[in-house]
CSV table of C-alpha atoms in Angstrom, one decimal:
chain,number,residue,atom,x,y,z
O,1,MET,CA,-28.0,-21.7,7.8
O,2,GLY,CA,-25.4,-23.3,10.0
O,3,LYS,CA,-25.0,-26.5,8.0
O,4,ASP,CA,-25.1,-24.8,4.6
O,5,PHE,CA,-22.5,-22.2,5.8
O,6,THR,CA,-20.2,-25.0,7.1
O,7,SER,CA,-20.5,-27.0,3.9
O,8,ALA,CA,-19.7,-23.9,1.8
O,9,LEU,CA,-16.8,-22.8,4.1
O,10,ARG,CA,-15.0,-26.1,4.1
O,11,PRO,CA,-14.1,-26.2,0.4
O,12,ALA,CA,-13.0,-22.6,0.6
O,13,ILE,CA,-10.6,-23.3,3.5
O,14,VAL,CA,-9.3,-26.5,1.8
O,15,MET,CA,-8.7,-24.7,-1.5
O,16,THR,CA,-7.0,-21.8,0.3
O,17,ILE,CA,-4.6,-24.2,2.1
O,18,LEU,CA,-4.0,-26.2,-1.1
O,19,PHE,CA,-3.2,-23.2,-3.2
O,20,ALA,CA,-1.0,-21.6,-0.4
O,21,ALA,CA,1.0,-24.9,-0.3
O,22,LEU,CA,1.1,-25.2,-4.0
O,23,LEU,CA,1.9,-21.6,-5.0
O,24,GLY,CA,3.7,-20.5,-1.8
O,25,ILE,CA,5.9,-23.6,-1.2
O,26,LEU,CA,6.0,-26.2,-4.0
O,27,TYR,CA,6.2,-23.9,-7.0
O,28,PRO,CA,9.0,-21.7,-5.6
O,29,LEU,CA,11.0,-24.8,-4.5
O,30,ALA,CA,10.5,-26.4,-8.0
O,31,MET,CA,11.6,-23.2,-9.7
O,32,THR,CA,14.6,-22.8,-7.4
O,33,GLY,CA,15.6,-26.4,-8.1
O,34,ILE,CA,15.3,-26.1,-11.8
O,35,GLY,CA,17.3,-22.8,-11.7
O,36,GLN,CA,20.0,-24.5,-9.7
O,37,ILE,CA,20.2,-27.4,-12.2
O,38,ILE,CA,20.0,-25.5,-15.5
O,39,PHE,CA,21.6,-22.1,-14.6
O,40,PRO,CA,23.6,-22.6,-11.4
O,41,SER,CA,25.8,-19.6,-11.8
O,42,GLN,CA,22.9,-17.2,-12.5
O,43,ALA,CA,20.7,-18.8,-9.8
O,44,ASN,CA,23.5,-18.0,-7.3
O,45,GLY,CA,24.0,-14.4,-8.2
O,46,SER,CA,26.5,-14.6,-11.1
O,47,LEU,CA,29.3,-14.3,-8.6
O,48,VAL,CA,32.9,-13.8,-9.7
O,49,SER,CA,35.8,-15.4,-7.8
O,50,ALA,CA,39.5,-14.9,-7.8
O,51,SER,CA,41.9,-17.0,-5.7
O,52,GLY,CA,39.0,-18.7,-4.1
O,53,LYS,CA,37.5,-15.4,-2.9
O,54,VAL,CA,34.3,-13.8,-4.2
O,55,ILE,CA,35.2,-10.4,-5.6
O,56,GLY,CA,31.9,-9.3,-7.1
O,57,SER,CA,29.0,-10.1,-9.4
O,58,THR,CA,28.6,-9.6,-13.1
O,59,VAL,CA,25.0,-8.4,-12.5
O,60,VAL,CA,25.4,-6.0,-9.5
O,61,GLY,CA,27.5,-2.9,-9.7
O,62,GLN,CA,30.2,-2.1,-7.1
O,63,ALA,CA,32.4,0.8,-6.3
O,64,PHE,CA,35.9,1.0,-7.7
O,65,THR,CA,37.7,3.8,-5.9
O,66,SER,CA,41.2,3.5,-7.1
O,67,ASP,CA,42.3,5.6,-10.0
O,68,ARG,CA,43.9,2.4,-11.5
O,69,TYR,CA,40.4,1.1,-12.3
O,70,PHE,CA,37.4,2.1,-14.4
O,71,GLN,CA,34.7,3.5,-12.2
O,72,THR,CA,31.1,2.5,-12.7
O,73,ARG,CA,28.0,4.7,-12.5
O,74,PRO,CA,27.2,6.5,-9.4
O,75,SER,CA,24.8,4.6,-7.2
O,76,ALA,CA,21.5,5.8,-5.8
O,77,ALA,CA,21.1,2.6,-3.7
O,78,GLY,CA,21.5,3.5,0.0
O,79,LYS,CA,25.0,4.6,0.8
O,80,GLY,CA,26.2,3.2,-2.5
O,81,TYR,CA,25.7,-0.2,-4.2
O,82,ASP,CA,23.5,-1.5,-1.3
O,83,GLY,CA,21.3,-4.3,-2.7
O,84,LEU,CA,18.9,-3.9,0.2
O,85,ALA,CA,18.2,-0.3,-0.7
O,86,SER,CA,18.0,-0.7,-4.4
O,87,SER,CA,16.2,2.2,-6.0
O,88,GLY,CA,16.6,5.1,-8.3
O,89,SER,CA,16.6,8.7,-7.3
O,90,ASN,CA,13.4,9.5,-9.2
O,91,LEU,CA,14.8,12.9,-10.1
O,92,GLY,CA,13.8,14.2,-13.6
O,93,PRO,CA,16.0,16.1,-16.0
O,94,ALA,CA,14.5,19.5,-14.9
O,95,SER,CA,15.2,18.8,-11.2
O,96,GLN,CA,17.5,21.2,-9.4
O,97,ALA,CA,18.3,18.4,-6.9
O,98,LEU,CA,19.6,16.2,-9.8
O,99,VAL,CA,21.7,19.1,-11.1
O,100,ASP,CA,23.1,19.7,-7.6
O,101,ARG,CA,23.9,15.9,-7.2
O,102,VAL,CA,25.6,15.7,-10.6
O,103,LYS,CA,27.8,18.8,-10.4
O,104,PRO,CA,30.4,17.3,-8.1
O,105,ASP,CA,30.6,14.2,-10.3
O,106,VAL,CA,31.1,16.3,-13.4
O,107,ALA,CA,33.8,18.4,-11.6
O,108,ARG,CA,35.6,15.2,-10.4
O,109,ARG,CA,35.6,13.7,-13.9
O,110,GLN,CA,36.9,17.0,-15.3
O,111,ALA,CA,39.7,17.1,-12.7
O,112,GLU,CA,40.6,13.6,-13.8
O,113,GLY,CA,41.2,15.0,-17.3
O,114,ALA,CA,37.8,14.4,-19.0
O,115,THR,CA,37.0,17.0,-21.6
O,116,GLY,CA,33.9,17.9,-23.5
O,117,ALA,CA,30.4,16.6,-22.8
O,118,LEU,CA,30.4,13.6,-20.5
O,119,PRO,CA,28.2,10.6,-21.2
O,120,ALA,CA,25.2,10.7,-18.9
O,121,ASP,CA,25.8,7.3,-17.5
O,122,LEU,CA,29.1,8.4,-16.1
O,123,VAL,CA,27.5,11.0,-13.7
O,124,THR,CA,23.9,9.7,-13.2
O,125,ALA,CA,22.6,6.7,-11.4
O,126,SER,CA,20.7,3.9,-13.1
O,127,GLY,CA,17.1,3.1,-12.2
O,128,SER,CA,18.1,0.4,-9.7
O,129,GLY,CA,21.3,2.2,-8.5
O,130,LEU,CA,23.1,-1.1,-9.0
O,131,ASP,CA,23.9,-1.2,-12.7
O,132,PRO,CA,27.2,-3.1,-13.4
O,133,ASP,CA,27.6,-1.7,-16.9
O,134,LEU,CA,28.7,1.5,-18.6
O,135,SER,CA,28.4,2.6,-22.2
O,136,PRO,CA,31.6,2.3,-24.2
O,137,ALA,CA,31.7,6.1,-24.4
O,138,ALA,CA,31.7,6.4,-20.6
O,139,ALA,CA,34.5,3.9,-20.4
O,140,LEU,CA,36.5,5.6,-23.1
O,141,VAL,CA,36.3,8.9,-21.3
O,142,GLN,CA,38.2,7.3,-18.5
O,143,ALA,CA,40.9,5.7,-20.7
O,144,PRO,CA,43.4,8.6,-20.5
O,145,ARG,CA,43.3,8.5,-16.7
O,146,ILE,CA,43.8,4.7,-16.6
O,147,ALA,CA,46.6,4.9,-19.1
O,148,ARG,CA,48.4,7.7,-17.2
O,149,VAL,CA,48.1,5.9,-13.8
O,150,ARG,CA,49.1,2.5,-15.1
O,151,GLY,CA,51.8,3.7,-17.5
O,152,MET,CA,50.0,2.3,-20.5
O,153,SER,CA,49.3,3.8,-23.9
O,154,VAL,CA,45.8,5.3,-24.3
O,155,ASP,CA,45.4,3.2,-27.4
O,156,ALA,CA,46.1,0.0,-25.4
O,157,VAL,CA,43.4,1.0,-22.9
O,158,ARG,CA,41.0,1.8,-25.6
O,159,GLY,CA,41.7,-1.6,-27.2
O,160,ILE,CA,40.8,-3.3,-23.9
O,161,VAL,CA,37.5,-1.3,-23.8
O,162,ALA,CA,36.8,-2.3,-27.4
O,163,ARG,CA,37.4,-6.0,-26.7
O,164,SER,CA,35.3,-5.8,-23.5
O,165,THR,CA,32.3,-4.2,-25.2
O,166,GLU,CA,29.3,-6.5,-25.6
O,167,THR,CA,26.1,-6.0,-27.5
O,168,SER,CA,22.9,-7.8,-26.5
O,169,ILE,CA,20.0,-8.4,-28.8
O,170,LEU,CA,17.6,-6.0,-27.1
O,171,GLY,CA,20.1,-3.4,-25.7
O,172,GLU,CA,22.7,-0.9,-26.4
O,173,PRO,CA,26.4,-1.8,-26.5
O,174,HIS,CA,27.8,-1.9,-22.9
O,175,VAL,CA,30.9,-2.8,-20.9
O,176,ASN,CA,30.7,-4.7,-17.7
O,177,VAL,CA,33.0,-2.7,-15.4
O,178,LEU,CA,34.1,-5.6,-13.2
O,179,GLY,CA,35.0,-7.7,-16.3
O,180,LEU,CA,36.7,-4.7,-17.8
O,181,ASN,CA,38.8,-4.1,-14.7
O,182,ARG,CA,39.7,-7.8,-14.5
O,183,THR,CA,40.8,-7.7,-18.1
O,184,LEU,CA,42.9,-4.5,-17.4
O,185,ASP,CA,44.6,-6.3,-14.5
O,186,ALA,CA,45.4,-9.3,-16.6
O,187,ALA,CA,46.9,-7.1,-19.4
O,188,ALA,CA,49.2,-5.5,-16.8
O,189,ARG,CA,50.8,-8.8,-15.9
């Protein structure tokens, strides 16, 4: 039994070490290298820089607190837009906890001048809590506030939203909030 056991164990150990090295080290290194060569921006987080300083990412939401800027979806990730605590709230539409969480956001948007029914993405968090995009309707609800604070016409702000709206093959039209705010700043110059 001893010799048969040892002869059967050796290939199992060798294969385990081989596949651990292949799939745990070599494959991830190869994929990282290919990603760096073919898609360097995406492989490094799709970071956006201004004046040599990283100001955000096109794929991770961030908080915009000034009234001069379009504000993104609320975040359910940690204490807000924390990539290490990415998760949704898992609260369903019949949840009283969700209603209680959304009420202050609705009241704040109404105090800013929003009227009528608000788009859901303006007051609810995304599945990851880090969504960088809004629906065009959610951006347009904010246009009067932006126009008032910046001294622009509402039509000019709506035009910026329209030019910043993207449509992907598999998704709904959306507006990247960081890109929209950068376009807004550029228009003000």
